[in-house]
Coordinates of C-alpha atoms in Angstrom, one line a residue:
Chain A
X1 CA 5.9 -9.9 44.9
X2 CA 6.5 -11.3 48.3
X3 CA 8.2 -14.6 49.4
X4 CA 4.9 -16.5 49.7
X5 CA 3.9 -15.5 46.2
X6 CA 7.3 -16.4 44.7
X7 CA 7.1 -19.9 46.2
X8 CA 3.5 -20.7 45.5
X9 CA 3.0 -18.7 42.4
X10 CA -0.3 -17.5 43.9
X11 CA 0.1 -14.1 42.3
X12 CA 0.3 -15.8 38.9
X13 CA -2.9 -17.7 39.6
X14 CA -4.6 -14.4 40.5
X15 CA -3.3 -12.8 37.3
X16 CA -4.5 -15.7 35.2
X17 CA -7.9 -15.4 36.6
X18 CA -8.0 -11.7 35.8
X19 CA -6.8 -12.4 32.2
X20 CA -9.5 -15.1 31.7
X21 CA -12.2 -12.7 33.1
X22 CA -11.1 -10.1 30.6
X23 CA -11.0 -12.7 27.8
X24 CA -14.6 -13.7 28.7
X25 CA -15.8 -10.3 27.8
X26 CA -14.3 -10.4 24.2
X27 CA -16.4 -11.3 21.1
X28 CA -16.1 -15.0 20.1
X29 CA -13.5 -14.6 17.3
X30 CA -11.3 -12.5 19.5
X31 CA -11.6 -15.0 22.3
X32 CA -10.6 -17.8 19.9
X33 CA -7.6 -15.8 19.0
X34 CA -6.7 -15.4 22.6
X35 CA -6.7 -19.2 23.0
X36 CA -4.4 -19.5 20.0
X37 CA -2.1 -16.8 21.3
X38 CA -1.7 -18.6 24.6
X39 CA -0.9 -21.8 22.8
X40 CA 1.6 -20.2 20.5
X41 CA 3.3 -18.2 23.2
X42 CA 3.8 -21.2 25.5
X43 CA 7.1 -22.3 23.8
X44 CA 8.6 -18.9 24.9
X45 CA 7.7 -19.4 28.5
X46 CA 10.3 -19.6 31.2
X47 CA 10.0 -22.1 34.1
X48 CA 7.1 -20.4 35.8
X49 CA 5.6 -18.5 32.9
X50 CA 6.2 -15.3 34.7
X51 CA 8.0 -13.8 31.7
X52 CA 4.9 -14.1 29.6
X53 CA 2.6 -12.2 31.9
X54 CA 3.4 -8.7 30.6
X55 CA 3.3 -10.0 27.0
X56 CA -0.1 -11.6 27.5
X57 CA -1.4 -8.5 29.2
X58 CA -0.4 -6.4 26.1
X59 CA -1.8 -8.9 23.7
X60 CA -5.1 -9.0 25.6
X61 CA -5.1 -5.2 25.6
X62 CA -4.7 -5.2 21.8
X63 CA -7.6 -7.7 21.5
X64 CA -9.8 -5.5 23.7
X65 CA -8.9 -2.3 21.9
X66 CA -9.5 -3.8 18.5
X67 CA -12.8 -5.4 19.6
X68 CA -14.0 -2.1 20.8
X69 CA -13.1 -0.6 17.4
X70 CA -15.2 -3.3 15.7
X71 CA -12.3 -4.7 13.8
X72 CA -12.5 -8.4 12.8
X73 CA -9.8 -10.7 14.0
X74 CA -8.6 -11.1 10.4
X75 CA -7.9 -7.3 10.3
X76 CA -6.0 -7.6 13.6
X77 CA -3.8 -10.7 13.2
X78 CA -4.1 -11.7 9.6
X79 CA -3.6 -15.4 9.2
X80 CA -0.3 -15.7 10.9
X81 CA -1.0 -15.9 14.6
X82 CA 2.2 -18.0 15.1
X83 CA 4.3 -15.3 13.5
X84 CA 2.6 -12.6 15.6
X85 CA 3.4 -14.6 18.7
X86 CA 7.0 -15.1 17.7
X87 CA 7.3 -11.3 17.1
X88 CA 5.7 -10.6 20.5
X89 CA 8.1 -12.9 22.3
X90 CA 10.9 -11.5 20.2
X91 CA 14.4 -11.1 21.7
X92 CA 13.6 -13.1 24.8
X93 CA 15.0 -16.5 23.9
X94 CA 13.0 -16.4 20.6
X95 CA 15.9 -15.7 18.3
X96 CA 15.9 -17.7 15.1
X97 CA 18.7 -18.2 12.6
X98 CA 17.0 -15.6 10.4
X99 CA 17.4 -12.9 13.0
X100 CA 21.1 -13.7 13.1
X101 CA 21.4 -13.4 9.3
X102 CA 19.5 -10.1 9.4
X103 CA 21.8 -8.8 12.1
X104 CA 24.9 -9.8 10.1
X105 CA 23.5 -8.1 7.0
X106 CA 22.7 -5.0 8.9
X107 CA 26.2 -4.9 10.4
X108 CA 27.8 -5.2 7.0
X109 CA 25.7 -2.4 5.6
X110 CA 26.5 -0.2 8.5
X111 CA 30.2 -0.9 7.9
X112 CA 29.9 0.0 4.3
X113 CA 28.0 3.2 5.2
X114 CA 30.8 4.0 7.6
X115 CA 33.4 3.6 4.8
X116 CA 31.4 5.9 2.5
X117 CA 31.2 8.5 5.2
X118 CA 27.4 8.3 5.1
Chain B
X1 CA 0.6 -7.1 -4.8
X2 CA 1.0 -10.6 -3.3
X3 CA 4.0 -11.8 -1.3
X4 CA 5.2 -8.3 -0.5
X5 CA 5.2 -8.9 3.2
X6 CA 8.6 -10.7 3.4
X7 CA 10.3 -7.9 1.5
X8 CA 8.6 -5.3 3.5
X9 CA 9.4 -6.7 6.9
X10 CA 12.8 -5.2 7.4
X11 CA 11.7 -1.7 6.3
X12 CA 8.3 -1.6 8.1
X13 CA 9.9 -0.4 11.3
X14 CA 11.3 2.6 9.5
X15 CA 7.9 3.3 7.8
X16 CA 6.2 3.3 11.2
X17 CA 8.9 5.7 12.6
X18 CA 8.2 8.0 9.7
X19 CA 4.5 7.9 10.2
X20 CA 4.8 8.7 13.9
X21 CA 7.3 11.5 13.1
X22 CA 4.7 13.6 11.3
X23 CA 2.2 13.4 14.1
X24 CA 1.5 11.7 17.4
X25 CA -0.7 8.7 16.5
X26 CA -1.9 5.2 17.6
X27 CA -1.8 1.7 16.3
X28 CA -5.0 1.5 14.4
X29 CA -4.3 4.8 12.5
X30 CA -0.8 3.7 11.6
X31 CA -2.2 0.4 10.2
X32 CA -4.8 2.3 8.1
X33 CA -2.2 4.7 6.8
X34 CA 0.0 1.7 5.6
X35 CA -3.1 0.1 4.1
X36 CA -3.9 3.3 2.2
X37 CA -0.4 3.4 0.9
X38 CA -1.1 0.1 -0.8
X39 CA 0.3 -2.3 1.8
X40 CA -3.0 -4.2 2.2
X41 CA -1.4 -7.2 4.0
X42 CA -0.3 -5.2 7.0
X43 CA -2.5 -5.9 9.9
X44 CA -2.8 -4.2 13.3
X45 CA -1.0 -7.1 15.0
X46 CA 2.1 -6.5 12.9
X47 CA 2.1 -2.8 13.7
X48 CA 1.6 -3.6 17.4
X49 CA 4.7 -5.8 17.6
X50 CA 6.7 -3.0 15.9
X51 CA 5.4 -0.4 18.3
X52 CA 6.4 -2.7 21.2
X53 CA 9.9 -3.0 19.8
X54 CA 10.2 0.8 19.3
X55 CA 9.0 1.3 22.9
X56 CA 11.5 -1.2 24.2
X57 CA 14.3 0.4 22.3
X58 CA 13.4 3.8 23.8
X59 CA 12.6 5.5 20.5
X60 CA 9.1 6.6 21.3
X61 CA 7.2 8.4 24.0
X62 CA 4.0 6.7 24.9
X63 CA 0.9 8.4 26.3
X64 CA -2.3 6.7 27.4
X65 CA -5.5 8.5 26.5
X66 CA -9.0 7.5 27.2
X67 CA -11.0 6.5 24.0
X68 CA -14.7 6.8 23.5
X69 CA -15.2 3.1 23.7
X70 CA -13.1 0.3 25.2
X71 CA -9.8 0.6 27.0
X72 CA -7.5 3.7 26.8
X73 CA -5.5 4.0 23.6
X74 CA -1.7 4.3 23.5
X75 CA -0.5 7.2 21.5
X76 CA 3.1 7.3 20.2
X77 CA 5.4 10.2 19.5
X78 CA 9.0 10.2 18.5
X79 CA 11.7 11.3 21.0
X80 CA 15.1 12.5 20.1
X81 CA 16.5 8.9 19.8
X82 CA 13.6 8.0 17.5
X83 CA 14.2 11.0 15.2
X84 CA 17.9 10.0 15.1
X85 CA 16.9 6.4 14.2
X86 CA 14.6 7.7 11.5
X87 CA 17.5 9.7 9.8
X88 CA 19.6 6.5 10.0
X89 CA 16.8 4.5 8.4
X90 CA 16.5 6.8 5.4
X91 CA 20.3 6.7 5.0
X92 CA 20.2 2.9 5.0
X93 CA 17.2 2.9 2.6
X94 CA 19.0 5.3 0.2
X95 CA 22.0 2.9 0.2
X96 CA 20.0 -0.2 -0.3
X97 CA 17.7 1.2 -3.1
X98 CA 20.6 2.8 -5.0
X99 CA 22.5 -0.5 -5.0
X100 CA 19.5 -2.4 -6.2
X101 CA 18.7 0.2 -8.9
X102 CA 22.3 0.0 -10.0
X103 CA 22.0 -3.8 -10.2
X104 CA 18.9 -3.6 -12.3
X105 CA 20.4 -1.1 -14.7
X106 CA 23.3 -3.5 -15.3
X107 CA 26.0 -1.4 -13.7
X108 CA 28.5 -2.7 -11.2

């Protein structure tokens, strides 16, 4: 990424166009899921949205792969697209209170295991 | 069985590690394996996010191979860190299941 691209975001525009071109080639239900994924991932975006690019690329790859397999979108994402997106974004500023509880529980179990010499 | 997903969530990562341990495999095959086991609610998207996490944590080795149709498939194999993590998972599982069994049997 050069200075001009950093300032104008022209590389992002180019990437977006490439994404949309790939999405165009998907079957209708997968394309609808792509639209949903974009919407549900947007809360995890940073200022420019640059952080989402690799995530979106991967998600689109999954849609392409599963479409080629002939899987229905129900088989791929189930009915929880939002949960899927939260898991995709995971870690990067997407931590919920439940993650913290889980971590705490894991820590406690690890400590117990240590005591037992396990 | 309904409503199993919540309970399964924390252990699914270990299950996926175990499946990859027996042979190098890809997302769709892992999902099918879990479905055959009786986890009908597990969809490929769920497995995909787990695989991403395993990759990010450096537990798997990823190889891209061309597939007959569509884009190349990502195949996953465990590396040493992954095998270590799997051993830890089974230790944790033993601990958890033995405690819960104990609770059910009324011991303390």
